[in-house]
Short mmCIF file of C-alpha atoms in Angstrom, two decimals:
data_model
loop_
_atom_site.label_atom_id
_atom_site.label_comp_id
_atom_site.label_asym_id
_atom_site.label_seq_id
_atom_site.Cartn_x
_atom_site.Cartn_y
_atom_site.Cartn_z
CA GLY A 284 0.00 0.00 0.00
CA GLN A 285 0.92 3.64 -0.15
CA GLN A 286 3.21 4.93 2.55
CA LEU A 287 4.52 8.28 3.65
CA ASN A 288 8.01 8.75 5.02
CA GLN A 289 8.14 11.72 7.36
CA SER A 290 11.39 13.17 8.63
CA PRO A 291 12.91 14.01 10.92
CA GLN A 292 11.34 11.83 13.58
CA SER A 293 12.16 14.39 16.28
CA MET A 294 13.76 17.79 16.57
CA PHE A 295 15.19 19.71 19.52
CA ILE A 296 15.66 23.37 18.73
CA GLN A 297 16.22 26.71 20.40
CA GLU A 298 13.43 29.27 20.53
CA GLY A 299 13.67 31.59 17.55
CA GLU A 300 15.14 29.02 15.18
CA ASP A 301 13.46 27.97 11.97
CA VAL A 302 12.21 24.41 11.52
CA SER A 303 11.74 22.28 8.44
CA MET A 304 10.16 18.87 8.09
CA ASN A 305 9.07 16.89 5.08
CA CYS A 306 7.16 13.91 3.80
CA THR A 307 7.95 11.82 0.78
CA SER A 308 6.33 8.93 -0.98
CA SER A 309 6.87 6.72 -3.99
CA SER A 310 3.21 7.28 -4.92
CA ILE A 311 1.36 10.40 -5.97
CA PHE A 312 -1.20 12.20 -3.83
CA ASN A 313 -4.00 14.59 -4.74
CA THR A 314 -4.04 16.43 -1.42
CA TRP A 315 -1.48 17.10 1.27
CA LEU A 316 -2.47 18.14 4.76
CA TRP A 317 -0.35 19.15 7.73
CA TYR A 318 -1.65 18.68 11.27
CA LYS A 319 -0.33 19.46 14.73
CA GLN A 320 -1.22 17.30 17.71
CA ASP A 321 -0.76 18.34 21.32
CA PRO A 322 -0.60 15.66 24.04
CA GLY A 323 -4.01 14.18 24.76
CA GLU A 324 -5.69 16.12 21.97
CA GLY A 325 -6.84 15.41 18.45
CA PRO A 326 -4.84 16.69 15.46
CA VAL A 327 -5.52 20.27 14.41
CA LEU A 328 -5.34 21.18 10.75
CA LEU A 329 -2.57 23.68 10.01
CA ILE A 330 -2.39 23.86 6.25
CA ALA A 331 -4.17 22.11 3.38
CA LEU A 332 -2.63 21.85 -0.10
CA TYR A 333 -4.71 20.86 -3.11
CA LYS A 334 -2.56 21.50 -6.20
CA ALA A 335 0.91 20.40 -7.24
CA GLY A 336 3.38 23.24 -6.76
CA GLU A 337 1.08 25.10 -4.37
CA LEU A 338 2.83 27.11 -1.68
CA THR A 339 0.66 28.21 1.21
CA SER A 340 1.37 30.15 4.39
CA ASN A 341 -0.47 30.32 7.68
CA GLY A 342 1.24 32.85 9.93
CA ARG A 343 4.74 31.55 10.64
CA LEU A 344 3.99 28.29 8.87
CA THR A 345 4.64 27.64 5.20
CA ALA A 346 3.96 24.42 3.34
CA GLN A 347 4.39 23.33 -0.24
CA PHE A 348 2.86 20.60 -2.37
CA GLY A 349 5.71 19.11 -4.37
CA ILE A 350 5.56 19.45 -8.12
CA THR A 351 5.88 15.68 -8.56
CA ARG A 352 2.91 15.20 -6.18
CA LYS A 353 5.05 12.80 -4.17
CA ASP A 354 6.30 15.09 -1.45
CA SER A 355 5.52 18.06 0.76
CA PHE A 356 7.38 20.15 3.29
CA LEU A 357 6.39 22.28 6.25
CA ASN A 358 8.50 25.16 7.52
CA ILE A 359 8.05 26.98 10.81
CA SER A 360 9.85 30.27 11.16
CA ALA A 361 11.00 31.88 14.40
CA SER A 362 9.82 29.03 16.60
CA ILE A 363 8.23 29.72 19.97
CA PRO A 364 7.61 27.41 22.95
CA SER A 365 3.96 26.82 22.01
CA ASP A 366 5.11 25.23 18.74
CA VAL A 367 5.96 22.14 20.79
CA GLY A 368 3.99 19.10 19.70
CA ILE A 369 3.83 16.37 17.11
CA TYR A 370 3.40 17.37 13.49
CA PHE A 371 1.85 14.95 11.03
CA CYS A 372 1.69 15.09 7.29
CA ALA A 373 -1.19 13.34 5.61
CA GLY A 374 -1.80 12.65 1.95
CA GLN A 375 -4.92 11.69 0.10
CA PRO A 376 -4.34 9.27 -2.80
CA PRO A 377 -6.13 9.85 -6.10
CA MET A 378 -9.81 8.92 -5.91
CA ILE A 379 -9.36 6.13 -8.44
CA TYR A 380 -7.41 4.29 -5.74
CA ASN A 381 -9.26 5.73 -2.79
CA GLN A 382 -13.00 5.82 -3.16
CA GLY A 383 -13.46 6.40 0.54
CA GLY A 384 -11.36 9.55 0.71
CA LYS A 385 -8.96 8.06 3.24
CA LEU A 386 -5.81 9.80 4.38
CA ILE A 387 -2.38 8.21 4.65
CA PHE A 388 -0.44 9.59 7.63
CA GLY A 389 3.25 10.08 8.14
CA GLN A 390 4.90 8.83 11.29
CA GLY A 391 5.03 12.27 12.84
CA THR A 392 7.76 14.74 13.81
CA GLU A 393 8.04 15.51 17.50
CA LEU A 394 9.18 19.08 18.00
CA SER A 395 10.75 20.33 21.22
CA VAL A 396 11.57 24.01 21.66
CA LYS A 397 13.95 25.20 24.32
CA PRO A 398 13.16 28.69 25.63
CA GLY B 226 -11.87 25.80 10.97
CA ALA B 227 -14.66 23.29 11.26
CA VAL B 228 -15.59 22.01 14.72
CA VAL B 229 -15.83 18.35 15.59
CA SER B 230 -16.65 17.19 19.10
CA GLN B 231 -16.30 13.83 20.81
CA HIS B 232 -17.96 12.50 23.90
CA PRO B 233 -16.87 11.34 26.35
CA SER B 234 -13.33 12.75 26.46
CA TRP B 235 -12.23 9.86 28.63
CA VAL B 236 -13.79 6.69 29.96
CA ILE B 237 -12.77 3.93 32.33
CA CYS B 238 -14.68 0.68 32.17
CA LYS B 239 -14.52 -2.88 33.37
CA SER B 240 -13.44 -5.68 31.09
CA GLY B 241 -16.41 -7.21 29.29
CA THR B 242 -18.54 -4.08 29.17
CA SER B 243 -19.39 -2.04 26.08
CA VAL B 244 -18.47 1.59 25.56
CA LYS B 245 -20.05 4.04 23.12
CA ILE B 246 -18.16 7.06 21.80
CA GLU B 247 -19.95 9.84 19.94
CA CYS B 248 -18.52 12.06 17.25
CA ARG B 249 -20.39 15.16 16.14
CA SER B 250 -19.74 17.77 13.48
CA LEU B 251 -21.02 20.97 15.09
CA ASP B 252 -21.00 23.49 12.27
CA PHE B 253 -21.06 21.49 9.06
CA GLN B 254 -22.60 18.42 7.54
CA ALA B 255 -20.24 15.48 7.52
CA THR B 256 -20.90 13.17 4.62
CA THR B 257 -18.01 10.99 5.71
CA MET B 258 -16.62 10.27 9.14
CA PHE B 259 -13.49 8.34 9.99
CA TRP B 260 -12.49 6.52 13.16
CA TYR B 261 -8.85 6.24 14.18
CA ARG B 262 -6.95 4.60 16.98
CA GLN B 263 -3.69 5.93 18.30
CA PHE B 264 -1.17 4.34 20.66
CA PRO B 265 1.37 6.45 22.58
CA LYS B 266 4.12 7.92 20.44
CA GLN B 267 2.60 6.47 17.28
CA SER B 268 0.75 7.79 14.29
CA LEU B 269 -2.97 7.51 13.71
CA MET B 270 -4.27 4.15 12.56
CA LEU B 271 -7.47 4.25 10.51
CA MET B 272 -10.06 1.77 11.77
CA ALA B 273 -13.03 2.46 9.54
CA THR B 274 -14.74 4.90 7.21
CA SER B 275 -18.44 5.61 7.50
CA ASN B 276 -20.78 7.41 5.17
CA GLU B 277 -24.11 8.70 6.36
CA GLY B 278 -26.84 6.13 5.97
CA SER B 279 -24.62 3.26 4.85
CA LYS B 280 -22.52 0.56 6.42
CA ALA B 281 -19.03 1.39 7.54
CA THR B 282 -16.00 0.17 5.63
CA TYR B 283 -13.47 -1.40 7.96
CA GLU B 284 -9.74 -1.54 7.45
CA GLN B 285 -8.03 -4.88 7.24
CA GLY B 286 -7.56 -6.44 10.66
CA VAL B 287 -10.28 -4.40 12.38
CA GLU B 288 -13.09 -6.57 13.74
CA LYS B 289 -16.42 -5.13 12.63
CA ASP B 290 -18.33 -7.07 15.28
CA LYS B 291 -16.13 -5.65 18.01
CA PHE B 292 -16.06 -2.06 16.83
CA LEU B 293 -19.61 -1.18 15.82
CA ILE B 294 -19.94 2.04 13.85
CA ASN B 295 -23.15 3.89 13.14
CA HIS B 296 -23.49 7.04 11.05
CA ALA B 297 -27.17 7.75 11.31
CA SER B 298 -27.10 11.44 10.46
CA LEU B 299 -24.92 14.00 8.73
CA THR B 300 -23.71 15.30 12.09
CA LEU B 301 -23.33 12.20 14.23
CA SER B 302 -21.36 8.98 14.13
CA THR B 303 -20.89 6.55 16.99
CA LEU B 304 -18.26 3.93 17.74
CA THR B 305 -19.19 1.17 20.17
CA VAL B 306 -16.43 -0.98 21.57
CA THR B 307 -18.20 -4.20 22.48
CA SER B 308 -17.00 -6.53 25.24
CA ALA B 309 -14.00 -4.33 25.86
CA HIS B 310 -10.74 -5.87 27.03
CA PRO B 311 -7.57 -4.24 28.39
CA GLU B 312 -5.90 -4.46 24.97
CA ASP B 313 -8.64 -2.16 23.64
CA SER B 314 -7.33 0.62 25.86
CA SER B 315 -6.23 3.39 23.52
CA PHE B 316 -6.89 6.90 22.27
CA TYR B 317 -9.78 6.91 19.80
CA ILE B 318 -10.13 9.87 17.47
CA CYS B 319 -12.79 10.63 14.90
CA SER B 320 -12.60 12.95 11.95
CA ALA B 321 -15.18 14.33 9.59
CA SER B 322 -15.21 15.66 6.08
CA GLY B 323 -18.07 17.23 4.21
CA ASP B 324 -19.35 20.56 3.09
CA ARG B 325 -16.93 22.71 5.12
CA GLY B 326 -14.16 23.68 2.72
CA LEU B 327 -13.16 21.02 0.22
CA VAL B 328 -14.41 17.52 0.80
CA GLU B 329 -10.86 16.19 0.87
CA THR B 330 -10.11 17.91 4.16
CA GLN B 331 -10.64 16.00 7.38
CA TYR B 332 -11.28 17.81 10.66
CA PHE B 333 -10.53 15.90 13.83
CA GLY B 334 -12.28 15.64 17.14
CA PRO B 335 -10.40 16.03 20.43
CA GLY B 336 -10.21 12.29 21.01
CA THR B 337 -11.51 9.86 23.62
CA ARG B 338 -9.16 8.06 25.93
CA LEU B 339 -10.41 4.59 26.83
CA LEU B 340 -9.00 2.60 29.72
CA VAL B 341 -10.29 -0.91 30.22
CA LEU B 342 -9.54 -2.46 33.58
#
């Protein structure tokens, strides 16, 4: 089946630093979504990408849908302590393979920010 | 963003009892709802997909008789864990997609933590 490889698995950074994480796959996706999950909570949608090449920002967050449709990255600029959490990428395969609209999730990137 | 609620937020039950978890889309109509299970430090594992008014589609390895899913309306889906055992203890999260934004986008509930003693 389709899989997403998300990296890095964890990051320990200093407050104010920029962060970059990415997801890659050998298969194409129609949609890329980036979520953040705090402990004991459900994932919260950060950015949704619907077209290859699309670059979208949400405050200090920027994400891009790779032109090959097989990858996506998320950047966080000037990190702050509340950025701590687990970030997941999720891709939706083309509907021809995915009639139910399921998402494939990456393994997550655990971000720690030192004040 | 769209709002999805879950109830209860946590539940402790005895082994052998059944537990029902509700998932509601509060400000949009959810044509499709998804149920996930998550273990500590792991990613989300899809259990089943449900469309309003039809039977749920279960992922391989998920027992449909143990995890009963009902999606009776466009704003409510329920997951019932029947005859729960300690190994069913986990974090259960629902998501919904529908007429809020593009249908490809899933919005997640806050999760329900289940502990089976």
